Amino acid sequence: MIKPYPFLSCHGRLKFMACKKTCKKYIAINSDSTHARYAIGQKRCGTCEIFLVWDHDNNCPCCGHKLRIKPKNARLKRQYNKILKQKQQQEQLERSKDQSTFQINWI
């Protein structure tokens, strides 16, 4: 059964967004925690009520609804930001190692 969700269009008319079940092809594998799902790149569609692995844009491939890419809860946001910060530090460390190796090879 398709569940319609009303929303206002840019012209002020009431339209309906519905899950067409085509998003099932992109359904994400369960993770042990919600903030980790967002940190590994999964996105949530509120209309279809599932997590997706969708890298093309921030709209659901099924209903066109904007996908959530960050947690709503403040505690989960802190944990999510902590994970992202750790990832950035690790990437920065790897880049600095690569640059130092490149410089040694030139000498």
PDB file of C-alpha atoms in Angstrom:
ATOM      1  CA  MET A   1       0.000   0.000   0.000  1.00  0.00           C
ATOM      2  CA  ILE A   2       1.319   3.447  -0.919  1.00  0.00           C
ATOM      3  CA  LYS A   3       1.150   5.984   1.909  1.00  0.00           C
ATOM      4  CA  PRO A   4       0.684   9.554   0.641  1.00  0.00           C
ATOM      5  CA  TYR A   5       2.262  12.393   2.622  1.00  0.00           C
ATOM      6  CA  PRO A   6       0.955  15.915   1.995  1.00  0.00           C
ATOM      7  CA  PHE A   7       3.297  18.853   1.458  1.00  0.00           C
ATOM      8  CA  LEU A   8       2.937  22.369   0.082  1.00  0.00           C
ATOM      9  CA  SER A   9       4.403  23.049  -3.331  1.00  0.00           C
ATOM     10  CA  CYS A  10       6.164  26.291  -4.175  1.00  0.00           C
ATOM     11  CA  HIS A  11       2.836  27.586  -5.556  1.00  0.00           C
ATOM     12  CA  GLY A  12       0.998  26.939  -2.280  1.00  0.00           C
ATOM     13  CA  ARG A  13      -0.940  23.940  -3.580  1.00  0.00           C
ATOM     14  CA  LEU A  14      -1.168  20.777  -1.518  1.00  0.00           C
ATOM     15  CA  LYS A  15       0.637  17.858  -3.191  1.00  0.00           C
ATOM     16  CA  PHE A  16       1.256  14.297  -2.063  1.00  0.00           C
ATOM     17  CA  MET A  17       4.524  12.391  -1.917  1.00  0.00           C
ATOM     18  CA  ALA A  18       4.247   8.622  -1.850  1.00  0.00           C
ATOM     19  CA  CYS A  19       6.674   5.748  -1.535  1.00  0.00           C
ATOM     20  CA  LYS A  20       6.649   3.757  -4.775  1.00  0.00           C
ATOM     21  CA  LYS A  21       8.813   0.981  -3.275  1.00  0.00           C
ATOM     22  CA  THR A  22      11.616   1.550  -5.822  1.00  0.00           C
ATOM     23  CA  CYS A  23      13.877   2.605  -2.939  1.00  0.00           C
ATOM     24  CA  LYS A  24      14.083  -1.020  -1.758  1.00  0.00           C
ATOM     25  CA  LYS A  25      16.971  -1.508  -4.230  1.00  0.00           C
ATOM     26  CA  TYR A  26      19.057   0.969  -2.224  1.00  0.00           C
ATOM     27  CA  ILE A  27      18.164  -0.158   1.301  1.00  0.00           C
ATOM     28  CA  ALA A  28      21.098   0.036   3.730  1.00  0.00           C
ATOM     29  CA  ILE A  29      22.437  -2.765   5.900  1.00  0.00           C
ATOM     30  CA  ASN A  30      21.587  -2.404   9.593  1.00  0.00           C
ATOM     31  CA  SER A  31      24.143  -0.782  11.841  1.00  0.00           C
ATOM     32  CA  ASP A  32      24.298  -1.096  15.609  1.00  0.00           C
ATOM     33  CA  SER A  33      23.640   2.621  16.167  1.00  0.00           C
ATOM     34  CA  THR A  34      21.880   5.453  14.361  1.00  0.00           C
ATOM     35  CA  HIS A  35      24.715   8.002  14.521  1.00  0.00           C
ATOM     36  CA  ALA A  36      27.101   5.448  13.010  1.00  0.00           C
ATOM     37  CA  ARG A  37      24.723   4.959  10.069  1.00  0.00           C
ATOM     38  CA  TYR A  38      24.987   8.626   9.166  1.00  0.00           C
ATOM     39  CA  ALA A  39      28.763   8.631   9.728  1.00  0.00           C
ATOM     40  CA  ILE A  40      29.302   5.830   7.198  1.00  0.00           C
ATOM     41  CA  GLY A  41      27.255   7.661   4.569  1.00  0.00           C
ATOM     42  CA  GLN A  42      23.784   6.194   4.920  1.00  0.00           C
ATOM     43  CA  LYS A  43      20.832   8.577   4.504  1.00  0.00           C
ATOM     44  CA  ARG A  44      17.271   8.361   5.851  1.00  0.00           C
ATOM     45  CA  CYS A  45      14.059   8.977   3.943  1.00  0.00           C
ATOM     46  CA  GLY A  46      11.239  10.099   6.225  1.00  0.00           C
ATOM     47  CA  THR A  47       8.561   9.258   3.673  1.00  0.00           C
ATOM     48  CA  CYS A  48       9.735   5.718   2.929  1.00  0.00           C
ATOM     49  CA  GLU A  49      10.936   5.323   6.549  1.00  0.00           C
ATOM     50  CA  ILE A  50      14.184   3.519   5.642  1.00  0.00           C
ATOM     51  CA  PHE A  51      17.930   4.137   5.548  1.00  0.00           C
ATOM     52  CA  LEU A  52      19.409   4.243   2.042  1.00  0.00           C
ATOM     53  CA  VAL A  53      22.826   3.984   0.435  1.00  0.00           C
ATOM     54  CA  TRP A  54      22.365   6.751  -2.150  1.00  0.00           C
ATOM     55  CA  ASP A  55      25.324   8.850  -3.323  1.00  0.00           C
ATOM     56  CA  HIS A  56      23.810  10.725  -6.268  1.00  0.00           C
ATOM     57  CA  ASP A  57      22.085  13.567  -4.385  1.00  0.00           C
ATOM     58  CA  ASN A  58      20.126  14.302  -1.210  1.00  0.00           C
ATOM     59  CA  ASN A  59      16.709  13.357  -2.612  1.00  0.00           C
ATOM     60  CA  CYS A  60      15.090   9.936  -2.337  1.00  0.00           C
ATOM     61  CA  PRO A  61      15.223   8.007  -5.638  1.00  0.00           C
ATOM     62  CA  CYS A  62      11.705   6.742  -4.950  1.00  0.00           C
ATOM     63  CA  CYS A  63       9.555   9.621  -3.717  1.00  0.00           C
ATOM     64  CA  GLY A  64      11.801  12.661  -4.253  1.00  0.00           C
ATOM     65  CA  HIS A  65      11.674  13.623  -0.553  1.00  0.00           C
ATOM     66  CA  LYS A  66      14.791  15.282   0.861  1.00  0.00           C
ATOM     67  CA  LEU A  67      16.943  12.730   2.692  1.00  0.00           C
ATOM     68  CA  ARG A  68      18.180  13.295   6.222  1.00  0.00           C
ATOM     69  CA  ILE A  69      21.977  13.121   6.372  1.00  0.00           C
ATOM     70  CA  LYS A  70      22.503  13.966  10.056  1.00  0.00           C
ATOM     71  CA  PRO A  71      20.827  12.732  13.249  1.00  0.00           C
ATOM     72  CA  LYS A  72      18.142  14.910  14.875  1.00  0.00           C
ATOM     73  CA  ASN A  73      18.814  14.019  18.514  1.00  0.00           C
ATOM     74  CA  ALA A  74      21.383  16.253  20.283  1.00  0.00           C
ATOM     75  CA  ARG A  75      23.202  13.324  21.932  1.00  0.00           C
ATOM     76  CA  LEU A  76      23.432  11.440  18.650  1.00  0.00           C
ATOM     77  CA  LYS A  77      24.624  14.614  16.898  1.00  0.00           C
ATOM     78  CA  ARG A  78      27.513  14.915  19.377  1.00  0.00           C
ATOM     79  CA  GLN A  79      28.512  11.296  18.782  1.00  0.00           C
ATOM     80  CA  TYR A  80      28.180  11.735  15.010  1.00  0.00           C
ATOM     81  CA  ASN A  81      30.343  14.882  15.064  1.00  0.00           C
ATOM     82  CA  LYS A  82      32.937  13.076  17.200  1.00  0.00           C
ATOM     83  CA  ILE A  83      33.150  10.249  14.649  1.00  0.00           C
ATOM     84  CA  LEU A  84      33.472  12.721  11.756  1.00  0.00           C
ATOM     85  CA  LYS A  85      36.213  14.632  13.573  1.00  0.00           C
ATOM     86  CA  GLN A  86      38.155  11.396  14.154  1.00  0.00           C
ATOM     87  CA  LYS A  87      37.802  10.494  10.456  1.00  0.00           C
ATOM     88  CA  GLN A  88      39.074  13.924   9.392  1.00  0.00           C
ATOM     89  CA  GLN A  89      42.066  13.702  11.747  1.00  0.00           C
ATOM     90  CA  GLN A  90      42.920  10.237  10.432  1.00  0.00           C
ATOM     91  CA  GLU A  91      42.690  11.408   6.800  1.00  0.00           C
ATOM     92  CA  GLN A  92      44.870  14.422   7.608  1.00  0.00           C
ATOM     93  CA  LEU A  93      47.458  12.154   9.252  1.00  0.00           C
ATOM     94  CA  GLU A  94      47.485   9.848   6.214  1.00  0.00           C
ATOM     95  CA  ARG A  95      47.921  12.819   3.860  1.00  0.00           C
ATOM     96  CA  SER A  96      50.845  14.137   5.891  1.00  0.00           C
ATOM     97  CA  LYS A  97      52.481  10.668   5.798  1.00  0.00           C
ATOM     98  CA  ASP A  98      52.025  10.513   2.020  1.00  0.00           C
ATOM     99  CA  GLN A  99      53.534  13.970   1.586  1.00  0.00           C
ATOM    100  CA  SER A 100      56.541  13.155   3.772  1.00  0.00           C
ATOM    101  CA  THR A 101      57.138   9.937   1.792  1.00  0.00           C
ATOM    102  CA  PHE A 102      56.925  11.907  -1.456  1.00  0.00           C
ATOM    103  CA  GLN A 103      59.470  14.457  -0.168  1.00  0.00           C
ATOM    104  CA  ILE A 104      61.909  11.732   0.916  1.00  0.00           C
ATOM    105  CA  ASN A 105      61.750  10.135  -2.542  1.00  0.00           C
ATOM    106  CA  TRP A 106      62.710  13.453  -4.166  1.00  0.00           C
ATOM    107  CA  ILE A 107      65.795  13.952  -1.998  1.00  0.00           C
TER     108      ILE A 107
END
